[in-house]
Short mmCIF file of C-alpha atoms in Angstrom, two decimals:
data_model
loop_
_atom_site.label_atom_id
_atom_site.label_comp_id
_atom_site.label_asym_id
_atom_site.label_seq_id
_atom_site.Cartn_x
_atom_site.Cartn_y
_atom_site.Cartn_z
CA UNK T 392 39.13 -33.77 -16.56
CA UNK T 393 37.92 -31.03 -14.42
CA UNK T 394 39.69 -28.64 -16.50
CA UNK T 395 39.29 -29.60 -19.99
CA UNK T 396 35.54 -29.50 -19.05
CA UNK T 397 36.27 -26.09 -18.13
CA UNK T 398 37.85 -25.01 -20.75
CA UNK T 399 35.86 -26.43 -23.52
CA UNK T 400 32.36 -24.82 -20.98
CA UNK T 401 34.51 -21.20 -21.45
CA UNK T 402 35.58 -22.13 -25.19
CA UNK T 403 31.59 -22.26 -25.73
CA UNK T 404 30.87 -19.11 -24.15
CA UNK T 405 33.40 -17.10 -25.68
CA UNK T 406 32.23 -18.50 -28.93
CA UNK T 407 28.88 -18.09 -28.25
CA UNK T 408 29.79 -14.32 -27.28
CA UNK T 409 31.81 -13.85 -30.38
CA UNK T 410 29.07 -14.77 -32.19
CA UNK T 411 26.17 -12.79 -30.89
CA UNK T 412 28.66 -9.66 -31.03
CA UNK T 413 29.60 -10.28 -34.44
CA UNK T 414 25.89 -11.10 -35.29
CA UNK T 415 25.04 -7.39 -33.09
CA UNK T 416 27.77 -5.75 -35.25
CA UNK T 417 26.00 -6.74 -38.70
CA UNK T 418 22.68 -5.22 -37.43
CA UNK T 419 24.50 -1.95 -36.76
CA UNK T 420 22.82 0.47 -39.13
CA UNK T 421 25.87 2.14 -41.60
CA UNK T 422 25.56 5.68 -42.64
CA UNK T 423 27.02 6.65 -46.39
CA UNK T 424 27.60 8.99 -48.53
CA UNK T 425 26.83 7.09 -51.58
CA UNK T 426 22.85 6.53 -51.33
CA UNK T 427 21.80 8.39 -54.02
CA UNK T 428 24.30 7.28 -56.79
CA UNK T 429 25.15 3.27 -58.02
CA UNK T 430 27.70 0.96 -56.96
CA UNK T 431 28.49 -1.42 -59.76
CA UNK T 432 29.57 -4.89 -59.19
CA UNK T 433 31.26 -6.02 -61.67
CA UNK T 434 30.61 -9.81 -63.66
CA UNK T 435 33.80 -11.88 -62.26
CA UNK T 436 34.13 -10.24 -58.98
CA UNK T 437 35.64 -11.61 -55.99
CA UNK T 438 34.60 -12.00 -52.76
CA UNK T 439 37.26 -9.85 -51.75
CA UNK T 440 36.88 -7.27 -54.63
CA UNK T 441 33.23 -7.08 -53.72
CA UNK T 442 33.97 -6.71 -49.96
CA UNK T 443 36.82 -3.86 -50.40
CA UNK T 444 34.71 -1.97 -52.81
CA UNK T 445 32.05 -1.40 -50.27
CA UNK T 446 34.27 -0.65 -47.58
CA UNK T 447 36.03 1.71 -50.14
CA UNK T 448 32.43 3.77 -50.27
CA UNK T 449 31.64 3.71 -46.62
CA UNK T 450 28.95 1.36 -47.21
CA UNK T 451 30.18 -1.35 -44.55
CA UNK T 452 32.72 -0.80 -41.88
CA UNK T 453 34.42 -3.94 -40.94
CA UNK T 454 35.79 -5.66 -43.99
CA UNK T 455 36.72 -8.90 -41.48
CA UNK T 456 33.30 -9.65 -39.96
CA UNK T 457 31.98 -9.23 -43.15
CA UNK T 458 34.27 -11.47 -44.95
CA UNK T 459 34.79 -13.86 -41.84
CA UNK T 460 30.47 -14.12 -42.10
CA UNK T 461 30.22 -15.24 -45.99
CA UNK T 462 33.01 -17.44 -45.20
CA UNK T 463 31.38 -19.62 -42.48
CA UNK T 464 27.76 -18.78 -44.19
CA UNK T 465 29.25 -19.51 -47.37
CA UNK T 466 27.44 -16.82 -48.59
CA UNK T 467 29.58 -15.25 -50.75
CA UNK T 468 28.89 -17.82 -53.58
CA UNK T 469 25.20 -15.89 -53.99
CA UNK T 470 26.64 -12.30 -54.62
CA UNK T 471 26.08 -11.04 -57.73
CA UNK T 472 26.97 -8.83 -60.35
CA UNK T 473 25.00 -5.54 -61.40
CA UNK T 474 23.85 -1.92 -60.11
CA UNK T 475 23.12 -1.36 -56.55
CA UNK T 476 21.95 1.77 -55.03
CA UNK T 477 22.64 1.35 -51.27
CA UNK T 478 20.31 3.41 -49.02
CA UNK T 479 21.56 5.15 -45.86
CA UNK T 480 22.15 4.49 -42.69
CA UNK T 481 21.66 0.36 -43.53
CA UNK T 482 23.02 -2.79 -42.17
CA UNK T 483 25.75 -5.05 -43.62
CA UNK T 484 23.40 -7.60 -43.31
CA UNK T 485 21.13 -5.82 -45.36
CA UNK T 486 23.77 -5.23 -48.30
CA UNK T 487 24.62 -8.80 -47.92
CA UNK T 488 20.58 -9.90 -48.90
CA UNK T 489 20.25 -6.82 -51.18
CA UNK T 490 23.62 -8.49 -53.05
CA UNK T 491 22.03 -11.87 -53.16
CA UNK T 492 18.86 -11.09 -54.59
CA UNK T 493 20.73 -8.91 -57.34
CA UNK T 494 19.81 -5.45 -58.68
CA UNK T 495 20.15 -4.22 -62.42
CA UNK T 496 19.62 -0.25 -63.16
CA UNK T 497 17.33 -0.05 -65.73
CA UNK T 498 16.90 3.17 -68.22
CA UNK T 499 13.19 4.04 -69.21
CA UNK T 500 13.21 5.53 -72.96
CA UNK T 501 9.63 6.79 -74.26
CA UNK T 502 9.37 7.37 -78.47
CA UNK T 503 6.28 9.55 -78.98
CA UNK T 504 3.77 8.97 -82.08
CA UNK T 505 4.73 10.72 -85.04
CA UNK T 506 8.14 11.44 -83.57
CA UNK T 507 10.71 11.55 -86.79
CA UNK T 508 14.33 10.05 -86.41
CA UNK T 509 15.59 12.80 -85.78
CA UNK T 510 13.27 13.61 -82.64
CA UNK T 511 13.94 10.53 -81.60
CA UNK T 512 17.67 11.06 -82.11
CA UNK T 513 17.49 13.98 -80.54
CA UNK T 514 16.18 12.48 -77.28
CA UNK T 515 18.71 9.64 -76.96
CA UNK T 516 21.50 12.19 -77.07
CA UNK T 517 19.84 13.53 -74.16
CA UNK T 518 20.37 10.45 -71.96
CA UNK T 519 23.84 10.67 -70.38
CA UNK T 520 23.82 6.73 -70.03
CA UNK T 521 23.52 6.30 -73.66
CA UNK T 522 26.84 8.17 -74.41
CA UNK T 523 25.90 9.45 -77.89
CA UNK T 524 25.23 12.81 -79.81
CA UNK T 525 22.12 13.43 -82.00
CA UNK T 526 24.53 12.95 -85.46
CA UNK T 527 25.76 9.65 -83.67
CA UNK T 528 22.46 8.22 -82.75
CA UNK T 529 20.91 9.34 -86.33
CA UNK T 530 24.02 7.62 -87.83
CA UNK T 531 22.85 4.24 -86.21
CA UNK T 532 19.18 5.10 -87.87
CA UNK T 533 20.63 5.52 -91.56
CA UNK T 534 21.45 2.12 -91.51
CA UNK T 535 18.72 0.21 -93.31
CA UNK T 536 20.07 -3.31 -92.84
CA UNK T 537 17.88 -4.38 -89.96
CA UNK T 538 14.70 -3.94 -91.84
CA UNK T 539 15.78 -4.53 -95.39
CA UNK T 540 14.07 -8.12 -95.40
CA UNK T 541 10.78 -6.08 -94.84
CA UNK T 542 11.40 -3.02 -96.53
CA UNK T 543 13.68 -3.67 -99.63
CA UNK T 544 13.64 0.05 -100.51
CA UNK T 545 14.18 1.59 -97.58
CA UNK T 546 16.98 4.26 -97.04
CA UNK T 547 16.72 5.08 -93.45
CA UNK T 548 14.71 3.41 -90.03
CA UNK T 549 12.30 6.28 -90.81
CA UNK T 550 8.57 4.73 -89.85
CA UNK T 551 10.68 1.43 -88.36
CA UNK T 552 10.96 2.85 -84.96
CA UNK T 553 7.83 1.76 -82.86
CA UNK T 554 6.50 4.27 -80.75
CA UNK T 555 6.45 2.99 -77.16
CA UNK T 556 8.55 3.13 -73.96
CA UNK T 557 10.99 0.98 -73.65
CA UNK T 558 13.10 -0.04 -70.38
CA UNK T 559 16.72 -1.23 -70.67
CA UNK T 560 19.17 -2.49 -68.33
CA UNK T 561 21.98 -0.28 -68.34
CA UNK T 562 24.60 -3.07 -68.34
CA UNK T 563 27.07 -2.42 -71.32
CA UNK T 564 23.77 -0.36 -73.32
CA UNK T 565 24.35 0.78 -76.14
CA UNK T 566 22.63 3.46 -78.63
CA UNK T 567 22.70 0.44 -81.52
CA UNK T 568 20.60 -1.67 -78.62
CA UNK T 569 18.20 0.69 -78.35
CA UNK T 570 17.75 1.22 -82.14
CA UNK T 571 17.69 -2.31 -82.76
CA UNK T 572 14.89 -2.76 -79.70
CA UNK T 573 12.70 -0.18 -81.27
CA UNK T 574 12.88 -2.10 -84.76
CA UNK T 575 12.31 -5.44 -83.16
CA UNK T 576 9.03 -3.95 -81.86
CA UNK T 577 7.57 -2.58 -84.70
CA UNK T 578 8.47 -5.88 -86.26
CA UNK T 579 6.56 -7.81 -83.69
CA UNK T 580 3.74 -5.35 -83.84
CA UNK T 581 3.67 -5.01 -87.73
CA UNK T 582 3.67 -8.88 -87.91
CA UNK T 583 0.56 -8.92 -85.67
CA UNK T 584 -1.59 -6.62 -87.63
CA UNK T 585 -0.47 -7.56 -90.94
CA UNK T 586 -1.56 -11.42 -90.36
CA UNK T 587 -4.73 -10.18 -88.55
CA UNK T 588 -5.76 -7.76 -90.72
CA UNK T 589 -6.61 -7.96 -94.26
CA UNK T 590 -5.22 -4.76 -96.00
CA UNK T 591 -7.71 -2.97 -98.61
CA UNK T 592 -5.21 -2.00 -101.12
CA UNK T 593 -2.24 -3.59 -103.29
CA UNK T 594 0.09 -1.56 -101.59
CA UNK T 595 3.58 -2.60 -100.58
CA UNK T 596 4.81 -2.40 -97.01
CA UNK T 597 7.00 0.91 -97.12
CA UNK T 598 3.55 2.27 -98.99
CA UNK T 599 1.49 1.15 -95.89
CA UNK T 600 3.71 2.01 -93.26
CA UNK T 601 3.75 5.71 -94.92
CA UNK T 602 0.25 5.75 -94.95
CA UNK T 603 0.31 5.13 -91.78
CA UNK T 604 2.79 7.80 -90.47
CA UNK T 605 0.15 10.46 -92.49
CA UNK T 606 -2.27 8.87 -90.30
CA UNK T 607 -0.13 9.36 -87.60
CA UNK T 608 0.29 12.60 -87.80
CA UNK T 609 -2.53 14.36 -89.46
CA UNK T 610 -5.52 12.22 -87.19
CA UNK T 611 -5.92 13.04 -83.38
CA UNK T 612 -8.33 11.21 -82.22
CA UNK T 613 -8.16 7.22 -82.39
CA UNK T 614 -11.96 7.00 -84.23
CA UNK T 615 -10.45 9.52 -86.84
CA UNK T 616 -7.69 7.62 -87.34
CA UNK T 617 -9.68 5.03 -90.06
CA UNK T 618 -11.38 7.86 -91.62
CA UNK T 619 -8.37 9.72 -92.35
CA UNK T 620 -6.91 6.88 -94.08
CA UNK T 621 -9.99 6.51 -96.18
CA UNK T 622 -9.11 9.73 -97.42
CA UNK T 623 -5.84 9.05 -98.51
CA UNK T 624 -6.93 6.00 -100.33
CA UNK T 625 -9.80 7.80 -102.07
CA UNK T 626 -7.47 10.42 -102.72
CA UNK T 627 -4.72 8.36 -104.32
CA UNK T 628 -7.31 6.17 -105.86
CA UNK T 629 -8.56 9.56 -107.90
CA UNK T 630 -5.50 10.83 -108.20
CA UNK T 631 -5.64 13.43 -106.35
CA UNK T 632 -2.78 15.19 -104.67
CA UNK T 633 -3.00 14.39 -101.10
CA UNK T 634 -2.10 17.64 -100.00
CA UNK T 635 -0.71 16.82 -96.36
CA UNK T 636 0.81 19.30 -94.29
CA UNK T 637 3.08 17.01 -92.10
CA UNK T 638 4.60 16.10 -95.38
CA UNK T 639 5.13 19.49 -96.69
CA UNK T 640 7.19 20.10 -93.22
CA UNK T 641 9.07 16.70 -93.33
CA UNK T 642 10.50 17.94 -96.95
CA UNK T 643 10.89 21.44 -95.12
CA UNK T 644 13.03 19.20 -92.46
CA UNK T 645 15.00 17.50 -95.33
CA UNK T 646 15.99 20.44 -97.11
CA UNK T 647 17.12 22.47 -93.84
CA UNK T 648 14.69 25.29 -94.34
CA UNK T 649 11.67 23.69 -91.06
CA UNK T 650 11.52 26.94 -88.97
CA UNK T 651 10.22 24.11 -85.91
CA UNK T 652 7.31 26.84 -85.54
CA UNK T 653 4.61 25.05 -86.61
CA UNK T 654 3.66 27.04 -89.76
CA UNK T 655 3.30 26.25 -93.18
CA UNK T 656 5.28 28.73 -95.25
CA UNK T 657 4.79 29.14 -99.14
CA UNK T 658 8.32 28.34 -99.18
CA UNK T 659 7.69 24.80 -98.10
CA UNK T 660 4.82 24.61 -100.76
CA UNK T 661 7.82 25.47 -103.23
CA UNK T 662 9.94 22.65 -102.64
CA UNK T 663 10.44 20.63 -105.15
CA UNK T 664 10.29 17.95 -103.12
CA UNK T 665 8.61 14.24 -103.63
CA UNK T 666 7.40 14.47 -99.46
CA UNK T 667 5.73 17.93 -101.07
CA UNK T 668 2.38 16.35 -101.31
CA UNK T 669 0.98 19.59 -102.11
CA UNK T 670 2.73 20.17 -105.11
CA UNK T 671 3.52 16.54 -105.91
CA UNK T 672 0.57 13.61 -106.41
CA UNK T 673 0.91 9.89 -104.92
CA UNK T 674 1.90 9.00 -101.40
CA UNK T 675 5.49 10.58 -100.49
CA UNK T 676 8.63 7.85 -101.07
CA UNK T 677 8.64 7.03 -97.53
CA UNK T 678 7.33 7.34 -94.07
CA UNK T 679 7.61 10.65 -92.44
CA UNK T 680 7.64 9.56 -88.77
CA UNK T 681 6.71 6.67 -86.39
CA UNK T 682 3.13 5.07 -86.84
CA UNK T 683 1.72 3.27 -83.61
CA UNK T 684 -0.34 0.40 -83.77
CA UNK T 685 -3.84 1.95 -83.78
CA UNK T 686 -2.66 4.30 -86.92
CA UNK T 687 -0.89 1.44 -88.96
CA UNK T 688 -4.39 -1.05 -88.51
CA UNK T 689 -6.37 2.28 -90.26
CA UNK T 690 -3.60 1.81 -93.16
CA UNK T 691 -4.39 -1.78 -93.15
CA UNK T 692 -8.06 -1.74 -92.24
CA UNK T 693 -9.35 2.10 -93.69
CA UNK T 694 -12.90 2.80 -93.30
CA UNK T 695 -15.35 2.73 -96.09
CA UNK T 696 -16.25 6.19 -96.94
CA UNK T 697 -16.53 8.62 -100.06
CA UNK T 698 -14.67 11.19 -98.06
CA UNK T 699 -11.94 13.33 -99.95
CA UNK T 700 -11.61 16.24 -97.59
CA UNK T 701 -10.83 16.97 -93.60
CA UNK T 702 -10.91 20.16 -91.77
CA UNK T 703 -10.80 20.78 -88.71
CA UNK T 704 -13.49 21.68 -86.01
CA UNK T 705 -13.33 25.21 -84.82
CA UNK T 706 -15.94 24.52 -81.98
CA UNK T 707 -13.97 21.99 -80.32
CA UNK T 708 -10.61 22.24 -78.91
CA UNK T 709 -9.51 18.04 -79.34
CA UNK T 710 -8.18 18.24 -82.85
CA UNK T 711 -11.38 16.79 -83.77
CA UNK T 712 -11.95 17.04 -88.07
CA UNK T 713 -15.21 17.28 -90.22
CA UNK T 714 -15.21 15.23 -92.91
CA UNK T 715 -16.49 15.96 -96.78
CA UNK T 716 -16.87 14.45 -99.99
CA UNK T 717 -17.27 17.56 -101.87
CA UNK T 718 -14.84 20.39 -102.28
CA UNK T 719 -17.88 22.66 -102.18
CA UNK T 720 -18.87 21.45 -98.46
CA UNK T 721 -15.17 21.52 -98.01
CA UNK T 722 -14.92 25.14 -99.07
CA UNK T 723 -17.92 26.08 -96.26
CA UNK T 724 -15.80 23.91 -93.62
CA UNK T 725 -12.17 26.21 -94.63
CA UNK T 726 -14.14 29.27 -94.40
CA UNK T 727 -15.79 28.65 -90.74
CA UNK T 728 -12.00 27.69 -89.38
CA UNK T 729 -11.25 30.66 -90.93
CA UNK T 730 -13.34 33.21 -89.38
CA UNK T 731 -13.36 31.41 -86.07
CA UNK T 732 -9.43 32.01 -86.00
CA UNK T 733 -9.82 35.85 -87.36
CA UNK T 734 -12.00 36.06 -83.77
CA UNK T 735 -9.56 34.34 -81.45
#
């Protein structure tokens, strides 16, 4: 009796040791090589999968404890899938909890206003993640059929791609994710304004989201933004060409001739394009970039004014306008830009 007593009393201890050694040895801090890139853990893993792959990468050291741990802790049930950066030195323990509470690597993706499709293709071709060129990416955009309910007409996403930065999980992304995310949100956004706001015109959809990419890019400062588009209404209402520089470059853009400079050239002002605004009256056939919300409630909501022209202030350096409804005042405002420039 003496001895089973003693046995089972030495049985205990060892245990007890085993325990608090293999408890000591999963508090050990592990150095890597691996902290500064992602480990992915892949949906469906095993136990065993999950365990060899971080002893593959140096991340743990003994495969056993670990495994021999989630077995009695039944732990391994709570691993799951997705992106884990490890840091370094850490503890298995501390891969075990980062494991359980899960970790997904996310990709941030900002769309400027007034970027055009192809800026904005341009940009996701620049994101290794996305795995795409510029022509591939611009492909996706060409496709009208996520918008068509809204836009009937429409030829391109041009105008459909809110403005706004946008995270993503990196799990399987793809560049026709991120397309279809951007429409989504200018869906959800149009959809707001549109039942909030009465519009002051009979215009169609594509007509008001063009108006609102002129906003976009011709007004720079948020209170502008309404008096802007009171020009273009008064404009179009006296048919008036509207006369819109961004325009005359988008056409540039279209026809391969944009010099990305900056400039107006007379060659633009040449094109006989229907985005030529200078040469051609009405509002161009489509948006020529990507309104944000503040410049497509000025298409909806313009302000009431008898304004026809904008030009900008020499004296401040903001991209703030002055504002006329004569082309004689107008003519005053040119010629003070002008001679301000001639003494820069």
């Amino acid at each position: 009796m003496r001895k089973i007593l003693f046995f089972l009393i030495a049985f205990s201890l060892i245990g007890a040791a085993a325990v608090f050694w293999g408890n000591k040895q999963l508090q050990l801090p592990v150095a890597h090589d691996h902290n500064s890139t992602y480990l992915e853990i892949s949906r469906g893993s095993s136990v065993n999968q999950i365990v060899d792959k971080l002893a593959a990468h140096g991340i743990i050291k003994q495969k056993w404890l670990v495994l021999a741990y989630l077995r009695i802790t039944g732990g391994g049930e709570k691993l799951k899938a997705g992106q884990y950066k490890f840091s370094s030195p850490i503890t298995s323990l501390a891969v075990l909890k980062k494991l359980e509470q899960g970790q997904e690597r996310f990709l941030r993706f900002t769309v400027i206003e007034g970027w055009t499709r192809w800026d904005i293709a341009a940009a996701m071709s620049r994101l290794p993640e996305l795995n795409t060129t510029a022509e591939g990416a611009l492909s996706l955009m060409n496709d009208p059929s996520e918008i068509r309910a809204l836009d009937p007409a429409a030829q391109n996403l041009e105008g459909y791609l809110y403005p706004d930065t946008y995270s993503f999980a990196l799990h399987q992304l793809t560049a026709k994710q991120v397309v279809s995310a951007m429409v989504e949100r200018f869906k959800r956004i149009w959809s707001e304004r549109a039942a909030r706001l009465s519009a002051n015109s009979d215009l169609a959809v594509r007509d008001l989201v063009t108006l609102a990419s002129l906003v976009e890019t011709e007004a720079k400062l948020s209170e502008e933004r309404a008096l802007v588009s009171s020009v273009i209404y008064n404009r179009l209402n006296k048919k008036m060409n509207l006369g819109i520089d961004s325009s005359v470059i988008y056409a540039a853009k279209l026809a391969g001739k944009w010099r990305n400079d900056g400039k107006v050239y007379q060659s633009y002002l040449d094109l006989p394009s229907p985005y030529n605004t200078r040469k051609y009256a009405g509002l161009p056939p489509g948006p020529i970039g990507s309104p944000g919300a503040a410049s497509l409630e000025a298409a909806l909501q313009p302000a009431q004014t008898d304004y026809l022209y904008y030009v900008r202030e020499p004296l401040r350096q903001d991209g703030a306008h002055n504002f006329y409804a004569d082309e004689q005042s107008f003519g005053k405002g040119v010629q003070a830009l002008r001679e301000w420039e001639q003494r820069q």
